[in-house]
PDB file of N, CA and C in Angstrom:
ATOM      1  N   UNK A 230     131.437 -82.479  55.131  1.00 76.00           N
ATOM      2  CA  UNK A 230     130.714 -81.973  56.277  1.00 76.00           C
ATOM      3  C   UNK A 230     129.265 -82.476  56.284  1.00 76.00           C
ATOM      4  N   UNK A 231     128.857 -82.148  54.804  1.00 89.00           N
ATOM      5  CA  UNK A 231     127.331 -83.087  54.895  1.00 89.00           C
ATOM      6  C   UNK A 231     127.279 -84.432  55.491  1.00 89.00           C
ATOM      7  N   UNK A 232     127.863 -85.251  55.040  1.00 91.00           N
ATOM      8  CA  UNK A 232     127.725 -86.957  55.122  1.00 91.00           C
ATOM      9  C   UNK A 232     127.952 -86.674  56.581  1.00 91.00           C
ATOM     10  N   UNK A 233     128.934 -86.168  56.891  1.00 93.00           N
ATOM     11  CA  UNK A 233     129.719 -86.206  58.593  1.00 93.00           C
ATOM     12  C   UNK A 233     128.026 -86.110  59.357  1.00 93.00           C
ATOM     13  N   UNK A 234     127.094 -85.125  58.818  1.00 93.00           N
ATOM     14  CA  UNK A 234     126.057 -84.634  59.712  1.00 93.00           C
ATOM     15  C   UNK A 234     125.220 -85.960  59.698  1.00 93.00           C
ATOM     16  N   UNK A 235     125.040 -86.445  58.394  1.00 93.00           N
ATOM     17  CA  UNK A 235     124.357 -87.449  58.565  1.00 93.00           C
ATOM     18  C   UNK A 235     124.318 -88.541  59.074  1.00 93.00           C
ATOM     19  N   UNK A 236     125.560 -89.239  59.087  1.00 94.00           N
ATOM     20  CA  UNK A 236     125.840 -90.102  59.736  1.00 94.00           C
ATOM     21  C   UNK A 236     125.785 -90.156  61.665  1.00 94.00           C
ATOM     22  N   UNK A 237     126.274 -88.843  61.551  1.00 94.00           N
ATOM     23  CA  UNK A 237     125.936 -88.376  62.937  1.00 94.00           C
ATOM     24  C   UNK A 237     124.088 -88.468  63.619  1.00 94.00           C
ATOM     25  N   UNK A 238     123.140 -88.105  62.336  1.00 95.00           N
ATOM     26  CA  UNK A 238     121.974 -87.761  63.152  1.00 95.00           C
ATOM     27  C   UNK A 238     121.480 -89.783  62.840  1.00 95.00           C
ATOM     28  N   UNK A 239     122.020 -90.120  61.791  1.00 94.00           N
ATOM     29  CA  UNK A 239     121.749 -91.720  62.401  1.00 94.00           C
ATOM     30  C   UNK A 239     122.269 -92.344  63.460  1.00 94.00           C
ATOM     31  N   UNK A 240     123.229 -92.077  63.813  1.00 95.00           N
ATOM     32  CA  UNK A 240     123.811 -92.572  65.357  1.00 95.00           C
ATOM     33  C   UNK A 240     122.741 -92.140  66.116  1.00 95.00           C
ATOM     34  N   UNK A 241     122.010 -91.071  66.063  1.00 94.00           N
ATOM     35  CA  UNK A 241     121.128 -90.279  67.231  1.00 94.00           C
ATOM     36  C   UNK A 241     119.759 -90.960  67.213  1.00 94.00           C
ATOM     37  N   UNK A 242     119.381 -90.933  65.720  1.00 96.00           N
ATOM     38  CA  UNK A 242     118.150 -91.788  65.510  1.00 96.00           C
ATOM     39  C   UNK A 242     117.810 -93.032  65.906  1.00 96.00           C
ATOM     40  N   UNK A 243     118.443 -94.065  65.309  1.00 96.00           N
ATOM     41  CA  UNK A 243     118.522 -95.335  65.068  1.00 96.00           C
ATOM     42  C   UNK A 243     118.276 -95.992  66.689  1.00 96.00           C
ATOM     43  N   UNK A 244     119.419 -95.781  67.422  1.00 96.00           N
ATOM     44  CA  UNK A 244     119.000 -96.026  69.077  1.00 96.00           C
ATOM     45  C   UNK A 244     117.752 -95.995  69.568  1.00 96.00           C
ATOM     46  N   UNK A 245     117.762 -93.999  69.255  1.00 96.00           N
ATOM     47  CA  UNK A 245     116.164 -94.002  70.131  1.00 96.00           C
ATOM     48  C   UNK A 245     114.952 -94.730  68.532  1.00 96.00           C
ATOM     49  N   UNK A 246     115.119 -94.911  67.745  1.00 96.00           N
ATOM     50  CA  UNK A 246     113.901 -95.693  66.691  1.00 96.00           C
ATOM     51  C   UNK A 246     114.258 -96.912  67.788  1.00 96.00           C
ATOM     52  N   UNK A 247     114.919 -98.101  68.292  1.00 95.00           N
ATOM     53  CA  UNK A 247     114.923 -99.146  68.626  1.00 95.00           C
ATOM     54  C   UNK A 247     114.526 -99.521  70.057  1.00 95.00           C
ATOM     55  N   UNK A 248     114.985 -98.405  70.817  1.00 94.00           N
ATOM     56  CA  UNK A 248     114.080 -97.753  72.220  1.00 94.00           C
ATOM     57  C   UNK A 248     112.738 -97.833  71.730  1.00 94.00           C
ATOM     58  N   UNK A 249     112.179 -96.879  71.389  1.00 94.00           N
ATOM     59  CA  UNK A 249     111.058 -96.994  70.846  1.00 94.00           C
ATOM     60  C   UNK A 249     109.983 -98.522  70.346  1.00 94.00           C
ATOM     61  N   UNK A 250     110.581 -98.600  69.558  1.00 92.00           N
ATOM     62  CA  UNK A 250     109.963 -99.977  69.126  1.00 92.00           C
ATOM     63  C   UNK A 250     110.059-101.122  69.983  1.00 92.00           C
ATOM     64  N   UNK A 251     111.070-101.219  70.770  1.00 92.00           N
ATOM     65  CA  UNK A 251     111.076-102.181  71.954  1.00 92.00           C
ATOM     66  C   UNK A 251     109.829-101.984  73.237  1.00 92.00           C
ATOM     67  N   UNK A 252     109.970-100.387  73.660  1.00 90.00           N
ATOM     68  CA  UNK A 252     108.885-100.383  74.466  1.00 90.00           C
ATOM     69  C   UNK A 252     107.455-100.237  74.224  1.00 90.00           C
ATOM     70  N   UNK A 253     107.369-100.251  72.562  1.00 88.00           N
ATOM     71  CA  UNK A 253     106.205-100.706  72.417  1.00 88.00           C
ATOM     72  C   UNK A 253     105.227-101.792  72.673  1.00 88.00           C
ATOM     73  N   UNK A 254     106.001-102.701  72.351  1.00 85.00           N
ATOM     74  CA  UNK A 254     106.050-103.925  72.768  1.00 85.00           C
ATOM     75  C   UNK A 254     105.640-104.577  73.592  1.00 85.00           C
ATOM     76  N   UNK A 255     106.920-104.389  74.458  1.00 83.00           N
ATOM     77  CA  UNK A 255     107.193-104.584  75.493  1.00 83.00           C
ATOM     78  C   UNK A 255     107.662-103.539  76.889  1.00 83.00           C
ATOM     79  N   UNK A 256     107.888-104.115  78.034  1.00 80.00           N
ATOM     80  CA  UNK A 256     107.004-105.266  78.855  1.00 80.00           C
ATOM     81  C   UNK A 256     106.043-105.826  78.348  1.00 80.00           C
ATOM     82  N   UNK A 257     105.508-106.662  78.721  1.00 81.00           N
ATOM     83  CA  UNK A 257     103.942-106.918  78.124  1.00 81.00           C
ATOM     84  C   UNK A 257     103.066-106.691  79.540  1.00 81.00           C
ATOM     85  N   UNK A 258     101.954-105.623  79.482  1.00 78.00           N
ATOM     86  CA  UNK A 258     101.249-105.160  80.410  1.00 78.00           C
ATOM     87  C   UNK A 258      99.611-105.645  80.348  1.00 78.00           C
ATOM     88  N   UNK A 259      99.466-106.382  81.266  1.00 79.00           N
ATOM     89  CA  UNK A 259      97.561-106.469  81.014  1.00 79.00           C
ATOM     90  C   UNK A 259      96.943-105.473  82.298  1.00 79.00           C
ATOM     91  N   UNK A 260      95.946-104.896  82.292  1.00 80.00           N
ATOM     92  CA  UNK A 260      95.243-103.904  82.990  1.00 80.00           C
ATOM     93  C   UNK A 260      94.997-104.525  84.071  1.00 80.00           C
ATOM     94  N   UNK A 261      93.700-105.941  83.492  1.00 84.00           N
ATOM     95  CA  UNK A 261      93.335-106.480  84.317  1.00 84.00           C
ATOM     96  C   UNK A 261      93.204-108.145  84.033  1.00 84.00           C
ATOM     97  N   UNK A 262      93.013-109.139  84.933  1.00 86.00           N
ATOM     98  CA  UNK A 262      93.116-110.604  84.486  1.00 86.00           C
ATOM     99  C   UNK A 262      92.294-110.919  83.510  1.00 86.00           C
ATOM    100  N   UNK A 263      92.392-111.910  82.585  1.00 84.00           N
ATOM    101  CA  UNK A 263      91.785-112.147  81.555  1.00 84.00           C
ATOM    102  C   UNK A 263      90.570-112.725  82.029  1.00 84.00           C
ATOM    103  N   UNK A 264      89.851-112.946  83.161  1.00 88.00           N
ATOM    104  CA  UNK A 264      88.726-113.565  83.848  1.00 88.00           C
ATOM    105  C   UNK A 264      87.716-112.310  84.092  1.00 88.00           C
ATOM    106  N   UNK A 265      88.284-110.916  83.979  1.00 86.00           N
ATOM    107  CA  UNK A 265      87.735-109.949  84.436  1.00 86.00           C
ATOM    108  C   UNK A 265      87.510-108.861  83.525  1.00 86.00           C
ATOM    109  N   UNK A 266      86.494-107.889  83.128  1.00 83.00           N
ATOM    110  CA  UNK A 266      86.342-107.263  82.349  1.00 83.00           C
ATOM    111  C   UNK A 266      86.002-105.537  83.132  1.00 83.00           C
ATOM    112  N   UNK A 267      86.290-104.894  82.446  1.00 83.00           N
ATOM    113  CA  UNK A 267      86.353-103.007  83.037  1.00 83.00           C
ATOM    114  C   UNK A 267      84.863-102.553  82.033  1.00 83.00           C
ATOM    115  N   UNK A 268      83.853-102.032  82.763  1.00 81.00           N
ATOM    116  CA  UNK A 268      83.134-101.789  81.986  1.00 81.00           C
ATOM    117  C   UNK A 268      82.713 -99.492  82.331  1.00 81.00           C
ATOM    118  N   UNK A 269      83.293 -98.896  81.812  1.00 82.00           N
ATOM    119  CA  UNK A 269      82.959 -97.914  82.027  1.00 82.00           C
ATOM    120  C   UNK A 269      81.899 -96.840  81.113  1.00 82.00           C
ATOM    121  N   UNK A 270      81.150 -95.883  82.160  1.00 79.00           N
ATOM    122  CA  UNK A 270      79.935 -95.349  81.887  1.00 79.00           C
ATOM    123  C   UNK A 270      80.415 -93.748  82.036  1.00 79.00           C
ATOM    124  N   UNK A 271      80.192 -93.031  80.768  1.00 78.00           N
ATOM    125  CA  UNK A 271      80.343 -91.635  81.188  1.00 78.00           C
ATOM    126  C   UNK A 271      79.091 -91.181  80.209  1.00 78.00           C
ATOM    127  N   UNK A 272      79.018 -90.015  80.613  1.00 75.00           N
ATOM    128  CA  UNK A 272      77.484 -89.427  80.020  1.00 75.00           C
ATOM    129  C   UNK A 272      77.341 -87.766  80.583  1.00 75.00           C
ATOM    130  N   UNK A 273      76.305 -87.356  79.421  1.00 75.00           N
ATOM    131  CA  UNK A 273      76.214 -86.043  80.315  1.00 75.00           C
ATOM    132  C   UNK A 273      74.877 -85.962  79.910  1.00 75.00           C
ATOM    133  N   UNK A 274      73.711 -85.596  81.156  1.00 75.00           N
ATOM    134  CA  UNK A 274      72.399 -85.445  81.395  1.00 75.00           C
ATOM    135  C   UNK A 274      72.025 -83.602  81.340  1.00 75.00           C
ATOM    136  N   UNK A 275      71.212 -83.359  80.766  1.00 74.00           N
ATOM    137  CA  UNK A 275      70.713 -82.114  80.727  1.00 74.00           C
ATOM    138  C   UNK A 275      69.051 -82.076  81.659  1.00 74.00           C
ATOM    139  N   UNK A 276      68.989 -80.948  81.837  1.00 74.00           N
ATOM    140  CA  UNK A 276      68.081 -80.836  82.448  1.00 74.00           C
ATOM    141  C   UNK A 276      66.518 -80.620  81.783  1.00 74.00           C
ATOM    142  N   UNK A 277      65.204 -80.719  82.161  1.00 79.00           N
ATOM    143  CA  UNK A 277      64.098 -80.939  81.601  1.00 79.00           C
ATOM    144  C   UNK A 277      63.247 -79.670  81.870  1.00 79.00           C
ATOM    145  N   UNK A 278      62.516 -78.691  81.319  1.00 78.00           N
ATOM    146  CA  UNK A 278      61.970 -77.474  81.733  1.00 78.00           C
ATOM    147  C   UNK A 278      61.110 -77.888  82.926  1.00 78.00           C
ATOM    148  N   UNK A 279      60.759 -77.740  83.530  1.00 75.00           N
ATOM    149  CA  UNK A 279      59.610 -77.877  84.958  1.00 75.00           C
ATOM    150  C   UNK A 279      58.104 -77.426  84.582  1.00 75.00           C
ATOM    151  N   UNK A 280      58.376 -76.086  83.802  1.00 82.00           N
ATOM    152  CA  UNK A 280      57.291 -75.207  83.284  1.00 82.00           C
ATOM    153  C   UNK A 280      57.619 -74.240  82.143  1.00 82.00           C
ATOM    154  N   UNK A 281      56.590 -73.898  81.163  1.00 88.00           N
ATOM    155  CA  UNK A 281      57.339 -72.853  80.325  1.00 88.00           C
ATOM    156  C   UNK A 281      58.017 -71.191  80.767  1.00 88.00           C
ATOM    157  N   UNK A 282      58.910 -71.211  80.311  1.00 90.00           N
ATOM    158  CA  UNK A 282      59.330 -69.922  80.169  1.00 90.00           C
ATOM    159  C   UNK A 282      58.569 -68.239  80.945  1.00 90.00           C
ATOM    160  N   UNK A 283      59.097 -67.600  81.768  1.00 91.00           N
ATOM    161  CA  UNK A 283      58.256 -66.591  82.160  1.00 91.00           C
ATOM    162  C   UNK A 283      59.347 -65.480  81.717  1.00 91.00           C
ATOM    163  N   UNK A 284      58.614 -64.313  80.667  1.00 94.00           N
ATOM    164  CA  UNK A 284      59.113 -63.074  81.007  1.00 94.00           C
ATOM    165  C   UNK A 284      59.330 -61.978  81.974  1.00 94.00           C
ATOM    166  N   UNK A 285      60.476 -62.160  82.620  1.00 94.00           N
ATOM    167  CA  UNK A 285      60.564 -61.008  83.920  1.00 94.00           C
ATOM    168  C   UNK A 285      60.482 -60.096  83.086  1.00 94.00           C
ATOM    169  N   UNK A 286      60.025 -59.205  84.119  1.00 93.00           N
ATOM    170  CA  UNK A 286      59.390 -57.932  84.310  1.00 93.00           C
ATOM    171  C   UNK A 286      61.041 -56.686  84.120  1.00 93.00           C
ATOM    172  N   UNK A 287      60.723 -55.604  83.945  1.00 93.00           N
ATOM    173  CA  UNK A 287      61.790 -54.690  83.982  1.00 93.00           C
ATOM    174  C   UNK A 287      61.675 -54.350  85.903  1.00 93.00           C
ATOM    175  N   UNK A 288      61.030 -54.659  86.814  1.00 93.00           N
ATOM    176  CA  UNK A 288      61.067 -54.334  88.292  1.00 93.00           C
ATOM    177  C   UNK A 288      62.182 -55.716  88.815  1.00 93.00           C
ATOM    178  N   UNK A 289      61.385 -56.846  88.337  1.00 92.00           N
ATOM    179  CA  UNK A 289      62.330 -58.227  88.351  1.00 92.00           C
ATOM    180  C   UNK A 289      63.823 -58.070  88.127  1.00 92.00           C
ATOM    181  N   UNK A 290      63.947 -57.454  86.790  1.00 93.00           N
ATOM    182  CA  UNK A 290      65.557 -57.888  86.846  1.00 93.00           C
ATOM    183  C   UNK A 290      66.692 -56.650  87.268  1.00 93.00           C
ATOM    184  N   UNK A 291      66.048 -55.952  88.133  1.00 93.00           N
ATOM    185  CA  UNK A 291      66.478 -54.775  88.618  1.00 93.00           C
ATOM    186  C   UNK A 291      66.650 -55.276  90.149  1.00 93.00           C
ATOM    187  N   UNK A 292      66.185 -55.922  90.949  1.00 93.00           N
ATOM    188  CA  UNK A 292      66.022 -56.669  91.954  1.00 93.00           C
ATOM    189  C   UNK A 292      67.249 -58.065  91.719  1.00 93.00           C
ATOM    190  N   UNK A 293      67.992 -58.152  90.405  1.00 93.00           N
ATOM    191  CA  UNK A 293      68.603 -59.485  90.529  1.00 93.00           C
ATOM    192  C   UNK A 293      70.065 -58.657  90.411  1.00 93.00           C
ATOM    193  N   UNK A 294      71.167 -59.671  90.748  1.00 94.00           N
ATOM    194  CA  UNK A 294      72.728 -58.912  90.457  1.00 94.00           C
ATOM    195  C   UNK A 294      72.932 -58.882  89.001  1.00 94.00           C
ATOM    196  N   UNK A 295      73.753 -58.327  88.615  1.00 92.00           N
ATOM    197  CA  UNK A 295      74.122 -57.880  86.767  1.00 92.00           C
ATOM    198  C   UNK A 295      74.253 -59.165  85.931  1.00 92.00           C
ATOM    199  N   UNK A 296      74.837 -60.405  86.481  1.00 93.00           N
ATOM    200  CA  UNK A 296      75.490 -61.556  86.189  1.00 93.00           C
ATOM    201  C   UNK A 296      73.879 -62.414  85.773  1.00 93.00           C
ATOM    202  N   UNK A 297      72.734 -62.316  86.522  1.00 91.00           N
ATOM    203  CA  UNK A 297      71.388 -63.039  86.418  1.00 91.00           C
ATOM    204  C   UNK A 297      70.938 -62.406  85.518  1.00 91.00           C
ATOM    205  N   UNK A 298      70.825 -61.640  84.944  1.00 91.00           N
ATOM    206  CA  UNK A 298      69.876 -60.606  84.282  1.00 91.00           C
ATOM    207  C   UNK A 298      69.452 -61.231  83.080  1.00 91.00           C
ATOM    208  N   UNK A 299      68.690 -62.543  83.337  1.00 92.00           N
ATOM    209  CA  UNK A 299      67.872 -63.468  82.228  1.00 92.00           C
ATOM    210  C   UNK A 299      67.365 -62.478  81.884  1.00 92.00           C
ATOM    211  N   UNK A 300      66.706 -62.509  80.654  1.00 93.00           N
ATOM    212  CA  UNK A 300      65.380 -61.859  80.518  1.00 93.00           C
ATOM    213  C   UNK A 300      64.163 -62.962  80.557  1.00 93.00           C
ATOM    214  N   UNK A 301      64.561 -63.873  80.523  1.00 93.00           N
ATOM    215  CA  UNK A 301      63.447 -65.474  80.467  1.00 93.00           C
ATOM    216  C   UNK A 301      64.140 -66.291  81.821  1.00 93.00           C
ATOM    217  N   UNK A 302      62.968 -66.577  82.838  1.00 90.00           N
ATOM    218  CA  UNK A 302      63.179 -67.402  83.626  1.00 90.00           C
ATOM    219  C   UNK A 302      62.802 -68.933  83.267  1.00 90.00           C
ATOM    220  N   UNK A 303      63.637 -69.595  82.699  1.00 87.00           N
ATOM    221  CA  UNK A 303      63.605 -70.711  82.019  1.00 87.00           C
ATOM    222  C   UNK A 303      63.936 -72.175  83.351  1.00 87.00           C
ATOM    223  N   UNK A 304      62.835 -72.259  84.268  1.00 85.00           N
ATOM    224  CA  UNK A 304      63.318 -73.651  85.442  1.00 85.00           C
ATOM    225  C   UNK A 304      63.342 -74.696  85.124  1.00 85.00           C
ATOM    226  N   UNK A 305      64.464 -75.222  85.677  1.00 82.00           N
ATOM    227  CA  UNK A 305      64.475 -77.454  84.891  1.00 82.00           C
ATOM    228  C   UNK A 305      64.998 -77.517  85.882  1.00 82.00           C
ATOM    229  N   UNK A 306      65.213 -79.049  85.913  1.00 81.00           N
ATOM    230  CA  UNK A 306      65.443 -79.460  86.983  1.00 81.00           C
ATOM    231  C   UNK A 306      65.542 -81.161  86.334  1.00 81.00           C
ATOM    232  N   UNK A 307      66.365 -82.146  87.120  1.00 78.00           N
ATOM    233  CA  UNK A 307      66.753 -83.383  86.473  1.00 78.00           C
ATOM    234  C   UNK A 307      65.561 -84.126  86.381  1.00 78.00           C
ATOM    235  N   UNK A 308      65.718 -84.757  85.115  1.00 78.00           N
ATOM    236  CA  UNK A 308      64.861 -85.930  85.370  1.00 78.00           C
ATOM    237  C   UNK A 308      65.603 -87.295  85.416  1.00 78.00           C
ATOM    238  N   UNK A 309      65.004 -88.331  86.089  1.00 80.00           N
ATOM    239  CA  UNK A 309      65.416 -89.314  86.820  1.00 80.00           C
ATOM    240  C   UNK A 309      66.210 -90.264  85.453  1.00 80.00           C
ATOM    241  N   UNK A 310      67.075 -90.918  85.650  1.00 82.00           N
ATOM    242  CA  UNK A 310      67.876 -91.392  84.903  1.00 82.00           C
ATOM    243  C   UNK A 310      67.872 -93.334  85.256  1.00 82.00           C
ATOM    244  N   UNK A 311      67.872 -93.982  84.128  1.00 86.00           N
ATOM    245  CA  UNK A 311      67.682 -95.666  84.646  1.00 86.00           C
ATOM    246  C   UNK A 311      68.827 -96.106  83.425  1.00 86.00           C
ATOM    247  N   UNK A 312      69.949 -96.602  84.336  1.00 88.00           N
ATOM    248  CA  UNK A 312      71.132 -97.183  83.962  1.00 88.00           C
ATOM    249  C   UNK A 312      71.102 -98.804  83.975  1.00 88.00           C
ATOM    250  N   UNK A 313      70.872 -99.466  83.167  1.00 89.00           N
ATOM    251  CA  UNK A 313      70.415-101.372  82.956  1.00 89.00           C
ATOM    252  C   UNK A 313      71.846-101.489  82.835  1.00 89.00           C
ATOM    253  N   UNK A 314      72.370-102.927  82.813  1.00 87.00           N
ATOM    254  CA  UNK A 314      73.620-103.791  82.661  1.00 87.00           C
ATOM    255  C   UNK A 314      72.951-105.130  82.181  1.00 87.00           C
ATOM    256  N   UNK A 315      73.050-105.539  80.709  1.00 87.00           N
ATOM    257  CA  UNK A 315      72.626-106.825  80.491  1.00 87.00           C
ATOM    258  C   UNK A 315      73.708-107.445  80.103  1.00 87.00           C
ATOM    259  N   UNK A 316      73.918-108.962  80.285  1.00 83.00           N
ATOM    260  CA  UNK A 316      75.035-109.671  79.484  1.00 83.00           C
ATOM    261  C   UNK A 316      74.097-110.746  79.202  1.00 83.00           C
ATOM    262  N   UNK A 317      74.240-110.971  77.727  1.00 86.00           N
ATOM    263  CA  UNK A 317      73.458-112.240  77.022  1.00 86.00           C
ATOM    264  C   UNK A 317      71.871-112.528  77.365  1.00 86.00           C
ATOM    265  N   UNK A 318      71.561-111.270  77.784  1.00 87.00           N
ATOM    266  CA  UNK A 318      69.988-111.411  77.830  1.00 87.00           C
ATOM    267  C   UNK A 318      69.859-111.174  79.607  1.00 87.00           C
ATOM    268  N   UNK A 319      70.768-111.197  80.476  1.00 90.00           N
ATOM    269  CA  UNK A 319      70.038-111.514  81.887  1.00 90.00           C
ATOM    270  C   UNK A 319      70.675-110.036  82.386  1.00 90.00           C
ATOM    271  N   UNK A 320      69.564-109.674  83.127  1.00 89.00           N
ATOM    272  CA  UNK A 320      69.681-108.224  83.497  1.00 89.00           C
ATOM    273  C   UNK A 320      70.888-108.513  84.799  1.00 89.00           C
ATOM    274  N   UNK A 321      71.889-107.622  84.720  1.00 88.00           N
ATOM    275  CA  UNK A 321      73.047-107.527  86.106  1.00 88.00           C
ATOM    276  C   UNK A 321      72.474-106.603  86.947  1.00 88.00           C
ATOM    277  N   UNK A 322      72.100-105.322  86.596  1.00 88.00           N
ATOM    278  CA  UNK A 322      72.044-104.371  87.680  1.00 88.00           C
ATOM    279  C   UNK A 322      71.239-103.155  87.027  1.00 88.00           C
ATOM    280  N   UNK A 323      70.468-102.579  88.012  1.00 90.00           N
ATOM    281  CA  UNK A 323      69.556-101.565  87.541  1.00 90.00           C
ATOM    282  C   UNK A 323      69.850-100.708  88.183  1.00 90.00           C
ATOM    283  N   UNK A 324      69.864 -99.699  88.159  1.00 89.00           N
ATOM    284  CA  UNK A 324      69.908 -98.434  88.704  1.00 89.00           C
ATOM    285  C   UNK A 324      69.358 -96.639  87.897  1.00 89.00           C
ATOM    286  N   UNK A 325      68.348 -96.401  89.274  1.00 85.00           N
ATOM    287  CA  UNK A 325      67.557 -95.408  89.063  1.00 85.00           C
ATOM    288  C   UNK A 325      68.080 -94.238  90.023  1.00 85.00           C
ATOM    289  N   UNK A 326      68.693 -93.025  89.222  1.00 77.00           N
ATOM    290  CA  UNK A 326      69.274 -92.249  90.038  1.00 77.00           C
ATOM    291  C   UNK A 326      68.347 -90.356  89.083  1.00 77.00           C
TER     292      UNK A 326
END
């Protein structure tokens, strides 16, 4: 009964191991033409204080809904961001956002 099982779960294996390893492979897939290159930019920007920190008042945060109830009004706001693209020394593209 043992061997019987085993032989059995190699019949099951062996196929999908060769499935497998074939579509690794293959097809053979390129993204994009070999003349052309994908260049992607992700990032995450935080914000910059504006001014320091103010302690509200106990009248202040009685005046705000339950969910606001800073006790420090801490304001920022973005600062400007400059994204360059160089290849081999010559600038492609600038951008100031």
């Amino acid at each position: 009964m043992h061997a019987l099982r085993v032989v059995a779960q190699l019949l099951l294996y062996v196929p999908l191991m060769v499935i497998i390893g074939y579509f690794s492979t293959a097809p053979k897939f390129t993204h994009l033409p070999d003349d052309r290159a994908l260049l992607r930019l992700s990032f995450s920007h935080a914000g910059e204080r504006v001014r320091e920190c103010v302690k509200r008042s106990p009248e202040e945060l009685a005046k705000l809904p339950p969910n606001m109830r800073a006790q420090f009004d801490c304001p920022r706001e973005r600062t400007p961001l400059t994204i360059e693209a160089e290849l081999d020394g010559t600038l492609l593209f600038r951008v100031q956002a």
